[in-house]
Amino acid sequence: MTLLDPATSSSASSSANSPADSLAATVVADDRAHVFHSWSAQDKISPLPVAGGEGSRFWDYEGKKYLDFSSQLVNLNLGYQHPALVAAIQEQAARLCMVQPAFANDVRGEAARLIAERSPGDLNHVFFTNGGAEANENAIRMARLHTGRHKVLSTYRSYHGATAGAIALTGDPRRWPSEPSIPGSVHFWGPYAYRSAFHSTSEAEEGARALQHLADTIMVEGPATIAAIILETVVGTNGILVPPPGYLAGVRELCDRHGIVLIADEVMAGFGRCGEWFAIDHWGVVPDLITFAKGVNSGYVPLGGVVISEPIFDTFRERAYPGGLTYSGHPLACAAAVASIKVMSDGVLDHVRTMGADVIGPRLAELAAKHPSVGEVRGLGMFWAIELVRDRTTREPLVPFNAAGPDAEPMARFTAACKERGLWPFVHFNRTHVAPPCTTTREELLVGLAILDEALDVADEYYVG
């Protein structure tokens, strides 16, 4: 199937029987007849047929372009069709498409070395998976085998994947249909100053009270039963929740005190998204395990993994690790990762930090001052959230928790307003997130933020405060 260039498909689509119309119709027909979509009631969705993409934009078969403020699923960190990544995949495909995990392979080894070199502390070893959920599955398995304990603690505002163990750790409503789930999964409240579970009045107070809550949870669950605490370093889909200063260091201290493994889930926040190789580097904390995926190679070929510290690696020097995947360290995926890390090493992290501090943060603050429906903006790098409310005083969300149907209308209308203007947003509950590719230019960011400004007029219509 040939993808149409937007410059030609736009004009071609003016005819009812144009090649673009015919191709789009075929794509839609095949999709509707045979593709089973995730997280969806199949008869209630209408997936957009995507013809191609380049840089920070993608387009449909009619040639309409969208500036992507979602990076697809917050994984397209280097944007669409980055030439270095495409060339690396093509070169590797011509040389060796596949070799199973028991063999040594040049790009697999190089990818592991590059990842280890960019990991904090003594995290020197990499177990490759196909994605983030599998990374978290294997991380908790490693922690349980290393400690001989079975419980794993995670926050309510979290998402760790859709496989059996990962969905059990997930705190949001996507967990509910899969329950009862694997035993040993315990949830607790993490810090979220804007909607504090601890009635805090400041970031400092929120961090301290959240740590005390975690300490109390550990006490009543029994420290000797807890294998690991897993945290999204910066909570992703559930709100772009940046931890207060000192919180992660406090979690690290609690883990050290009780012999608990600290797992940093960097699947969404890692590889440049927050302006560092791993978001946890912002706070100078060294976890025992890091899980990654998504941005490691912009998802061009599925890849994830676990970065492993020396003590946990030592557990498996003479003892076989009971886990593996046919495609662990797939050469095409690793070749894309090597290329991605090299590209990102050439100024991308600096760009992300600068754009977050000089463009996104200040412009979002202006939107918050202008639009009454904006309750709070927060984030860092190219990872931000705009929290929408009906009343700033009560902080009533623009839509109820886990809203669907008519209850979700305000966010549905806001989303439609963005798409009509050529912006593809990342919307969850009562929030829209700003998570464009890390290579998005200042000019593109300003265009997208201007569209958000217009679309927020729709949210303002529902404001009652």
CSV table of C-alpha atoms in Angstrom, one decimal:
chain,number,residue,atom,x,y,z
A,1,MET,CA,0.0,0.0,0.0
A,2,THR,CA,1.5,3.3,-1.0
A,3,LEU,CA,1.2,6.3,1.3
A,4,LEU,CA,0.1,9.5,-0.3
A,5,ASP,CA,2.0,12.7,0.2
A,6,PRO,CA,-0.2,15.4,1.8
A,7,ALA,CA,0.6,17.9,-0.8
A,8,THR,CA,-0.8,15.7,-3.5
A,9,SER,CA,-3.5,13.9,-1.6
A,10,SER,CA,-5.2,17.1,-0.5
A,11,SER,CA,-5.9,18.2,-4.1
A,12,ALA,CA,-6.7,14.7,-5.2
A,13,SER,CA,-9.3,14.3,-2.6
A,14,SER,CA,-11.4,17.1,-4.1
A,15,SER,CA,-12.8,14.4,-6.4
A,16,ALA,CA,-15.3,12.0,-4.9
A,17,ASN,CA,-13.6,9.1,-6.7
A,18,SER,CA,-10.0,10.2,-6.1
A,19,PRO,CA,-7.2,7.7,-5.2
A,20,ALA,CA,-7.0,9.2,-1.7
A,21,ASP,CA,-10.8,8.5,-1.1
A,22,SER,CA,-10.5,5.0,-2.5
A,23,LEU,CA,-7.5,4.2,-0.4
A,24,ALA,CA,-8.9,5.7,2.8
A,25,ALA,CA,-12.2,3.7,2.2
A,26,THR,CA,-10.2,0.5,2.0
A,27,VAL,CA,-8.2,1.3,5.2
A,28,VAL,CA,-11.4,2.0,7.1
A,29,ALA,CA,-13.2,-1.0,5.7
A,30,ASP,CA,-10.4,-3.4,6.6
A,31,ASP,CA,-10.1,-1.8,10.0
A,32,ARG,CA,-13.7,-2.0,10.9
A,33,ALA,CA,-14.1,-5.5,9.6
A,34,HIS,CA,-11.1,-7.1,11.2
A,35,VAL,CA,-9.1,-5.0,13.7
A,36,PHE,CA,-10.0,-5.4,17.4
A,37,HIS,CA,-9.0,-2.2,19.1
A,38,SER,CA,-7.7,-1.9,22.6
A,39,TRP,CA,-9.5,-0.2,25.4
A,40,SER,CA,-12.6,0.3,23.2
A,41,ALA,CA,-16.2,-0.7,22.6
A,42,GLN,CA,-15.7,-1.7,19.0
A,43,ASP,CA,-19.0,-0.2,17.7
A,44,LYS,CA,-18.4,3.1,19.4
A,45,ILE,CA,-15.1,4.1,17.8
A,46,SER,CA,-14.1,5.6,14.4
A,47,PRO,CA,-10.4,5.4,14.1
A,48,LEU,CA,-8.7,8.1,12.0
A,49,PRO,CA,-7.0,6.6,8.9
A,50,VAL,CA,-3.4,7.8,9.1
A,51,ALA,CA,-1.5,8.0,5.8
A,52,GLY,CA,1.9,9.3,6.9
A,53,GLY,CA,3.9,11.6,9.2
A,54,GLU,CA,7.1,13.6,9.4
A,55,GLY,CA,8.7,15.4,12.3
A,56,SER,CA,6.0,16.6,14.7
A,57,ARG,CA,3.1,16.1,12.4
A,58,PHE,CA,1.0,13.4,10.8
A,59,TRP,CA,-1.7,13.5,8.2
A,60,ASP,CA,-4.8,11.6,7.0
A,61,TYR,CA,-5.6,10.5,3.5
A,62,GLU,CA,-7.3,13.8,2.7
A,63,GLY,CA,-4.1,15.5,3.5
A,64,LYS,CA,-5.2,17.2,6.7
A,65,LYS,CA,-2.2,17.6,8.9
A,66,TYR,CA,-2.2,17.4,12.7
A,67,LEU,CA,0.5,18.8,15.1
A,68,ASP,CA,0.9,15.9,17.5
A,69,PHE,CA,0.9,17.0,21.2
A,70,SER,CA,0.6,13.4,22.3
A,71,SER,CA,3.7,11.8,20.6
A,72,GLN,CA,1.2,9.1,19.6
A,73,LEU,CA,1.2,7.4,23.1
A,74,VAL,CA,4.0,9.5,24.5
A,75,ASN,CA,6.5,7.3,22.8
A,76,LEU,CA,7.4,9.2,19.6
A,77,ASN,CA,10.2,11.1,21.3
A,78,LEU,CA,12.1,11.8,18.1
A,79,GLY,CA,9.1,12.4,16.0
A,80,TYR,CA,7.8,10.7,12.8
A,81,GLN,CA,10.2,9.2,10.3
A,82,HIS,CA,13.4,10.4,11.8
A,83,PRO,CA,16.0,9.7,9.0
A,84,ALA,CA,18.7,8.3,11.3
A,85,LEU,CA,16.3,5.8,12.9
A,86,VAL,CA,14.8,4.8,9.5
A,87,ALA,CA,18.3,4.3,8.1
A,88,ALA,CA,19.4,2.2,11.0
A,89,ILE,CA,16.4,-0.1,10.7
A,90,GLN,CA,16.9,-0.4,7.0
A,91,GLU,CA,20.6,-1.2,7.3
A,92,GLN,CA,20.0,-3.8,10.1
A,93,ALA,CA,17.2,-5.4,8.1
A,94,ALA,CA,19.5,-5.8,5.1
A,95,ARG,CA,22.2,-7.3,7.4
A,96,LEU,CA,20.4,-9.5,9.9
A,97,CYS,CA,16.7,-9.2,10.7
A,98,MET,CA,16.4,-11.6,13.6
A,99,VAL,CA,18.6,-13.6,16.1
A,100,GLN,CA,17.2,-15.2,19.2
A,101,PRO,CA,18.2,-14.0,22.7
A,102,ALA,CA,20.6,-16.8,23.5
A,103,PHE,CA,23.1,-15.5,21.0
A,104,ALA,CA,25.3,-12.4,21.3
A,105,ASN,CA,24.5,-9.7,18.8
A,106,ASP,CA,26.4,-6.5,18.0
A,107,VAL,CA,23.5,-4.0,18.1
A,108,ARG,CA,21.9,-5.7,21.1
A,109,GLY,CA,25.2,-5.4,23.1
A,110,GLU,CA,25.7,-1.8,21.9
A,111,ALA,CA,22.2,-0.8,22.9
A,112,ALA,CA,22.6,-2.4,26.3
A,113,ARG,CA,25.9,-0.6,26.9
A,114,LEU,CA,24.6,2.8,25.8
A,115,ILE,CA,21.6,2.4,28.1
A,116,ALA,CA,23.7,1.3,31.0
A,117,GLU,CA,26.1,4.2,30.5
A,118,ARG,CA,23.2,6.6,30.8
A,119,SER,CA,21.7,4.9,33.9
A,120,PRO,CA,22.5,6.2,37.4
A,121,GLY,CA,24.6,4.4,40.0
A,122,ASP,CA,25.5,0.8,39.5
A,123,LEU,CA,22.6,-0.1,37.1
A,124,ASN,CA,24.9,-1.8,34.6
A,125,HIS,CA,22.9,-4.6,33.1
A,126,VAL,CA,19.9,-4.7,30.7
A,127,PHE,CA,17.2,-7.3,30.2
A,128,PHE,CA,15.3,-6.5,27.0
A,129,THR,CA,11.6,-6.9,26.5
A,130,ASN,CA,9.0,-5.9,23.9
A,131,GLY,CA,7.5,-3.1,25.8
A,132,GLY,CA,6.8,-1.4,29.1
A,133,ALA,CA,4.3,-3.8,30.5
A,134,GLU,CA,6.7,-6.8,30.0
A,135,ALA,CA,9.4,-4.7,31.6
A,136,ASN,CA,7.4,-4.1,34.7
A,137,GLU,CA,6.3,-7.8,34.8
A,138,ASN,CA,10.0,-8.9,34.8
A,139,ALA,CA,11.1,-6.2,37.2
A,140,ILE,CA,8.6,-7.4,39.9
A,141,ARG,CA,9.6,-11.0,39.2
A,142,MET,CA,13.3,-10.0,39.7
A,143,ALA,CA,12.4,-8.2,42.9
A,144,ARG,CA,10.4,-11.1,44.3
A,145,LEU,CA,13.2,-13.6,43.6
A,146,HIS,CA,15.9,-11.3,44.9
A,147,THR,CA,14.1,-10.6,48.2
A,148,GLY,CA,12.1,-13.8,48.7
A,149,ARG,CA,9.1,-11.7,49.4
A,150,HIS,CA,5.8,-11.4,47.5
A,151,LYS,CA,4.1,-8.0,48.0
A,152,VAL,CA,4.6,-5.1,45.6
A,153,LEU,CA,3.4,-1.6,46.5
A,154,SER,CA,2.3,1.0,43.9
A,155,THR,CA,0.2,4.1,43.8
A,156,TYR,CA,-3.4,4.6,43.0
A,157,ARG,CA,-2.7,7.2,40.4
A,158,SER,CA,-0.6,5.0,38.2
A,159,TYR,CA,-0.5,2.9,35.1
A,160,HIS,CA,2.1,0.2,34.7
A,161,GLY,CA,0.7,-1.8,31.7
A,162,ALA,CA,-2.0,-4.2,30.7
A,163,THR,CA,-0.5,-7.7,31.3
A,164,ALA,CA,-1.5,-9.6,34.4
A,165,GLY,CA,1.1,-8.3,36.9
A,166,ALA,CA,1.3,-4.8,35.4
A,167,ILE,CA,-2.4,-4.2,35.4
A,168,ALA,CA,-2.6,-5.5,39.1
A,169,LEU,CA,-0.1,-2.8,40.0
A,170,THR,CA,-2.0,-0.2,38.0
A,171,GLY,CA,-4.0,2.1,40.2
A,172,ASP,CA,-6.4,3.7,37.8
A,173,PRO,CA,-9.8,2.3,36.6
A,174,ARG,CA,-8.2,0.2,33.9
A,175,ARG,CA,-7.4,-2.3,36.6
A,176,TRP,CA,-11.0,-2.9,37.7
A,177,PRO,CA,-12.2,-5.3,34.9
A,178,SER,CA,-9.2,-7.5,35.5
A,179,GLU,CA,-9.8,-8.1,39.2
A,180,PRO,CA,-9.4,-10.2,41.1
A,181,SER,CA,-5.7,-10.0,40.1
A,182,ILE,CA,-2.4,-11.4,41.2
A,183,PRO,CA,-1.9,-11.6,44.9
A,184,GLY,CA,0.4,-9.3,46.7
A,185,SER,CA,-0.5,-6.1,45.0
A,186,VAL,CA,-1.0,-3.2,47.4
A,187,HIS,CA,-1.9,0.4,46.6
A,188,PHE,CA,-1.2,3.6,48.4
A,189,TRP,CA,-1.6,7.4,47.8
A,190,GLY,CA,1.3,9.2,46.2
A,191,PRO,CA,1.8,13.0,46.4
A,192,TYR,CA,-0.6,15.2,44.4
A,193,ALA,CA,-0.7,18.6,46.1
A,194,TYR,CA,-3.5,20.0,44.0
A,195,ARG,CA,-5.8,17.2,45.1
A,196,SER,CA,-4.1,16.1,48.3
A,197,ALA,CA,-5.3,13.0,50.0
A,198,PHE,CA,-3.5,14.4,53.1
A,199,HIS,CA,-5.1,17.8,53.3
A,200,SER,CA,-1.7,19.5,52.7
A,201,THR,CA,-1.4,23.2,52.1
A,202,SER,CA,2.1,23.2,50.3
A,203,GLU,CA,4.3,21.0,48.2
A,204,ALA,CA,6.7,20.5,51.2
A,205,GLU,CA,3.8,19.4,53.4
A,206,GLU,CA,2.5,17.1,50.7
A,207,GLY,CA,5.8,15.4,50.3
A,208,ALA,CA,6.2,14.9,54.1
A,209,ARG,CA,2.7,13.6,54.6
A,210,ALA,CA,2.9,11.3,51.6
A,211,LEU,CA,6.1,9.8,53.0
A,212,GLN,CA,4.5,9.3,56.4
A,213,HIS,CA,1.5,7.6,54.7
A,214,LEU,CA,3.9,5.3,52.8
A,215,ALA,CA,5.8,4.5,56.0
A,216,ASP,CA,2.5,3.6,57.7
A,217,THR,CA,1.4,1.4,54.8
A,218,ILE,CA,4.7,-0.4,55.0
A,219,MET,CA,4.2,-0.9,58.7
A,220,VAL,CA,0.7,-2.4,58.5
A,221,GLU,CA,1.5,-4.5,55.5
A,222,GLY,CA,4.6,-5.9,57.2
A,223,PRO,CA,8.0,-4.8,55.9
A,224,ALA,CA,9.3,-8.4,55.7
A,225,THR,CA,6.5,-9.3,53.2
A,226,ILE,CA,7.3,-6.4,50.8
A,227,ALA,CA,9.5,-7.1,47.8
A,228,ALA,CA,9.3,-3.8,45.9
A,229,ILE,CA,7.8,-0.4,45.6
A,230,ILE,CA,7.2,0.6,42.0
A,231,LEU,CA,6.7,4.2,41.1
A,232,GLU,CA,6.3,6.1,37.9
A,233,THR,CA,9.0,8.7,38.6
A,234,VAL,CA,6.8,11.4,37.1
A,235,VAL,CA,3.3,10.0,36.9
A,236,GLY,CA,2.2,10.0,33.3
A,237,THR,CA,-1.3,9.4,32.0
A,238,ASN,CA,-2.8,9.9,35.5
A,239,GLY,CA,-1.8,13.5,35.7
A,240,ILE,CA,1.9,14.4,35.0
A,241,LEU,CA,2.5,14.5,38.7
A,242,VAL,CA,6.0,15.8,39.5
A,243,PRO,CA,7.1,14.6,42.9
A,244,PRO,CA,7.8,17.2,45.6
A,245,PRO,CA,11.4,17.9,46.5
A,246,GLY,CA,12.7,15.2,48.8
A,247,TYR,CA,9.9,12.7,48.2
A,248,LEU,CA,11.8,10.2,46.0
A,249,ALA,CA,14.8,10.4,48.3
A,250,GLY,CA,12.5,9.6,51.2
A,251,VAL,CA,11.1,6.6,49.4
A,252,ARG,CA,14.7,5.5,48.7
A,253,GLU,CA,15.4,5.7,52.4
A,254,LEU,CA,12.4,3.7,53.4
A,255,CYS,CA,13.4,1.0,50.9
A,256,ASP,CA,16.9,0.9,52.3
A,257,ARG,CA,15.6,0.7,55.8
A,258,HIS,CA,13.4,-2.3,55.1
A,259,GLY,CA,15.3,-4.1,52.4
A,260,ILE,CA,12.7,-3.3,49.7
A,261,VAL,CA,13.6,-3.0,46.0
A,262,LEU,CA,12.8,0.4,44.5
A,263,ILE,CA,11.6,0.2,40.9
A,264,ALA,CA,11.5,3.4,38.9
A,265,ASP,CA,9.0,3.0,36.0
A,266,GLU,CA,10.5,5.3,33.4
A,267,VAL,CA,8.5,3.9,30.5
A,268,MET,CA,6.8,7.2,29.7
A,269,ALA,CA,9.1,9.7,31.6
A,270,GLY,CA,12.4,8.4,30.4
A,271,PHE,CA,14.7,9.0,27.4
A,272,GLY,CA,14.5,12.8,27.2
A,273,ARG,CA,10.8,13.3,27.9
A,274,CYS,CA,11.6,15.2,31.1
A,275,GLY,CA,14.9,16.7,29.9
A,276,GLU,CA,17.2,13.9,31.3
A,277,TRP,CA,18.0,10.4,30.2
A,278,PHE,CA,15.9,9.2,33.1
A,279,ALA,CA,13.5,11.5,34.9
A,280,ILE,CA,14.8,10.3,38.3
A,281,ASP,CA,18.1,12.0,37.5
A,282,HIS,CA,16.3,15.3,38.3
A,283,TRP,CA,16.4,14.3,42.0
A,284,GLY,CA,19.7,12.4,42.2
A,285,VAL,CA,18.1,9.2,43.4
A,286,VAL,CA,19.4,5.8,42.4
A,287,PRO,CA,16.7,3.0,42.2
A,288,ASP,CA,17.5,-0.7,42.2
A,289,LEU,CA,15.7,-1.3,38.9
A,290,ILE,CA,14.6,1.0,36.1
A,291,THR,CA,12.0,-0.1,33.6
A,292,PHE,CA,11.9,1.6,30.1
A,293,ALA,CA,10.3,1.4,26.7
A,294,LYS,CA,8.6,4.0,24.4
A,295,GLY,CA,11.2,6.7,24.0
A,296,VAL,CA,14.2,4.4,23.9
A,297,ASN,CA,13.7,4.2,20.1
A,298,SER,CA,10.5,6.2,19.7
A,299,GLY,CA,8.6,3.0,19.3
A,300,TYR,CA,9.8,2.5,15.7
A,301,VAL,CA,10.2,-1.2,16.5
A,302,PRO,CA,8.8,-2.5,19.8
A,303,LEU,CA,11.4,-2.4,22.6
A,304,GLY,CA,11.4,-2.2,26.4
A,305,GLY,CA,13.6,-3.4,29.2
A,306,VAL,CA,14.8,-3.5,32.8
A,307,VAL,CA,18.1,-1.9,33.8
A,308,ILE,CA,19.4,-3.9,36.7
A,309,SER,CA,21.7,-2.9,39.7
A,310,GLU,CA,24.7,-5.0,40.7
A,311,PRO,CA,23.1,-6.6,43.8
A,312,ILE,CA,20.1,-7.9,41.9
A,313,PHE,CA,22.3,-9.0,39.0
A,314,ASP,CA,24.4,-11.0,41.5
A,315,THR,CA,21.3,-12.9,42.6
A,316,PHE,CA,21.2,-14.5,39.1
A,317,ARG,CA,25.0,-15.2,38.6
A,318,GLU,CA,24.6,-18.8,39.6
A,319,ARG,CA,20.9,-19.0,39.7
A,320,ALA,CA,19.0,-19.1,36.4
A,321,TYR,CA,16.5,-16.3,35.9
A,322,PRO,CA,13.2,-17.9,35.1
A,323,GLY,CA,12.0,-15.6,32.4
A,324,GLY,CA,12.5,-14.7,28.7
A,325,LEU,CA,11.0,-13.6,25.4
A,326,THR,CA,11.5,-14.8,21.9
A,327,TYR,CA,12.1,-11.3,20.7
A,328,SER,CA,14.1,-10.0,23.7
A,329,GLY,CA,16.7,-7.6,22.2
A,330,HIS,CA,15.4,-7.9,18.7
A,331,PRO,CA,18.1,-6.6,16.3
A,332,LEU,CA,15.8,-4.2,14.4
A,333,ALA,CA,14.6,-2.7,17.7
A,334,CYS,CA,18.1,-2.4,19.1
A,335,ALA,CA,19.5,-0.9,16.0
A,336,ALA,CA,16.8,1.8,16.3
A,337,ALA,CA,17.7,2.3,20.0
A,338,VAL,CA,21.3,2.8,19.2
A,339,ALA,CA,20.5,5.4,16.5
A,340,SER,CA,18.0,7.1,18.8
A,341,ILE,CA,20.4,7.4,21.7
A,342,LYS,CA,23.1,8.9,19.4
A,343,VAL,CA,20.6,11.4,18.1
A,344,MET,CA,19.4,12.3,21.5
A,345,SER,CA,23.0,12.8,22.7
A,346,ASP,CA,23.3,15.6,20.1
A,347,GLY,CA,21.5,18.4,22.0
A,348,VAL,CA,18.0,16.9,22.3
A,349,LEU,CA,18.0,16.9,26.1
A,350,ASP,CA,19.1,20.5,26.2
A,351,HIS,CA,16.4,21.4,23.7
A,352,VAL,CA,13.7,19.7,25.9
A,353,ARG,CA,14.9,21.5,29.0
A,354,THR,CA,15.0,24.9,27.2
A,355,MET,CA,11.5,24.4,25.6
A,356,GLY,CA,10.0,23.4,28.9
A,357,ALA,CA,11.4,26.3,30.8
A,358,ASP,CA,11.2,29.0,28.2
A,359,VAL,CA,8.2,28.2,26.1
A,360,ILE,CA,5.8,25.6,27.4
A,361,GLY,CA,5.9,26.5,31.1
A,362,PRO,CA,5.5,30.3,30.6
A,363,ARG,CA,2.9,29.9,27.9
A,364,LEU,CA,0.8,27.5,30.0
A,365,ALA,CA,1.0,29.9,32.9
A,366,GLU,CA,-0.5,32.6,30.6
A,367,LEU,CA,-3.3,30.2,29.6
A,368,ALA,CA,-4.0,29.5,33.3
A,369,ALA,CA,-4.3,33.3,33.9
A,370,LYS,CA,-6.6,33.8,31.0
A,371,HIS,CA,-9.0,30.8,31.2
A,372,PRO,CA,-11.0,30.2,34.4
A,373,SER,CA,-11.4,26.5,33.5
A,374,VAL,CA,-7.7,26.0,34.0
A,375,GLY,CA,-7.2,24.9,37.6
A,376,GLU,CA,-3.5,24.1,37.5
A,377,VAL,CA,-0.7,23.5,35.0
A,378,ARG,CA,2.3,21.4,36.0
A,379,GLY,CA,5.2,19.5,34.4
A,380,LEU,CA,8.7,19.7,33.2
A,381,GLY,CA,10.6,19.3,30.0
A,382,MET,CA,8.1,18.3,27.3
A,383,PHE,CA,5.7,16.6,29.8
A,384,TRP,CA,2.9,18.8,31.1
A,385,ALA,CA,-0.7,18.7,32.2
A,386,ILE,CA,-3.5,21.3,32.1
A,387,GLU,CA,-6.1,20.3,34.7
A,388,LEU,CA,-9.5,21.6,33.9
A,389,VAL,CA,-12.2,22.5,36.5
A,390,ARG,CA,-15.7,23.8,36.8
A,391,ASP,CA,-14.8,25.8,39.9
A,392,ARG,CA,-11.3,27.0,40.9
A,393,THR,CA,-12.4,27.4,44.5
A,394,THR,CA,-13.8,23.9,45.0
A,395,ARG,CA,-11.5,22.4,42.3
A,396,GLU,CA,-14.4,20.4,41.0
A,397,PRO,CA,-13.1,18.6,37.9
A,398,LEU,CA,-14.5,19.6,34.5
A,399,VAL,CA,-15.8,16.1,34.2
A,400,PRO,CA,-16.4,13.5,36.9
A,401,PHE,CA,-13.7,10.8,37.7
A,402,ASN,CA,-13.7,8.2,34.9
A,403,ALA,CA,-16.5,10.0,33.1
A,404,ALA,CA,-18.2,8.4,30.1
A,405,GLY,CA,-21.1,9.2,27.8
A,406,PRO,CA,-22.9,12.5,28.4
A,407,ASP,CA,-20.8,13.2,31.5
A,408,ALA,CA,-17.7,13.3,29.3
A,409,GLU,CA,-19.2,15.9,26.9
A,410,PRO,CA,-17.0,18.9,28.0
A,411,MET,CA,-13.8,17.1,27.4
A,412,ALA,CA,-15.1,15.5,24.2
A,413,ARG,CA,-16.0,19.0,22.9
A,414,PHE,CA,-12.6,20.4,23.9
A,415,THR,CA,-10.9,17.5,22.1
A,416,ALA,CA,-12.9,18.0,19.0
A,417,ALA,CA,-12.0,21.7,19.0
A,418,CYS,CA,-8.3,20.9,19.1
A,419,LYS,CA,-8.6,18.4,16.2
A,420,GLU,CA,-10.7,20.7,14.1
A,421,ARG,CA,-7.8,23.2,14.3
A,422,GLY,CA,-5.2,20.7,13.4
A,423,LEU,CA,-3.9,19.7,16.9
A,424,TRP,CA,-3.9,16.1,18.2
A,425,PRO,CA,-4.2,16.3,22.0
A,426,PHE,CA,-3.6,13.8,24.7
A,427,VAL,CA,-6.7,13.9,26.9
A,428,HIS,CA,-7.4,11.8,30.0
A,429,PHE,CA,-10.2,12.4,32.5
A,430,ASN,CA,-10.3,16.2,33.1
A,431,ARG,CA,-6.9,16.9,31.8
A,432,THR,CA,-5.2,17.6,28.5
A,433,HIS,CA,-1.5,16.8,28.4
A,434,VAL,CA,1.3,18.6,26.5
A,435,ALA,CA,3.6,15.8,25.4
A,436,PRO,CA,4.9,16.6,21.8
A,437,PRO,CA,7.9,14.9,20.3
A,438,CYS,CA,11.1,16.1,22.0
A,439,THR,CA,12.4,17.5,18.7
A,440,THR,CA,9.3,19.8,18.3
A,441,THR,CA,10.5,23.3,17.5
A,442,ARG,CA,9.7,26.5,19.4
A,443,GLU,CA,7.6,27.7,16.4
A,444,GLU,CA,5.6,24.5,16.4
A,445,LEU,CA,5.1,24.6,20.1
A,446,LEU,CA,3.7,28.1,19.9
A,447,VAL,CA,1.3,27.1,17.2
A,448,GLY,CA,0.0,24.2,19.2
A,449,LEU,CA,-0.3,26.2,22.4
A,450,ALA,CA,-2.2,28.9,20.4
A,451,ILE,CA,-4.7,26.2,19.4
A,452,LEU,CA,-5.0,25.0,23.0
A,453,ASP,CA,-5.8,28.7,23.8
A,454,GLU,CA,-8.7,28.7,21.4
A,455,ALA,CA,-10.0,25.3,22.4
A,456,LEU,CA,-10.0,26.2,26.1
A,457,ASP,CA,-12.8,28.7,25.3
A,458,VAL,CA,-14.9,25.5,25.0
A,459,ALA,CA,-13.9,24.4,28.5
A,460,ASP,CA,-14.7,27.9,29.8
A,461,GLU,CA,-18.3,27.5,28.7
A,462,TYR,CA,-18.8,24.9,31.5
A,463,TYR,CA,-17.2,27.0,34.2
A,464,VAL,CA,-19.6,27.8,37.1
A,465,GLY,CA,-17.2,29.2,39.8
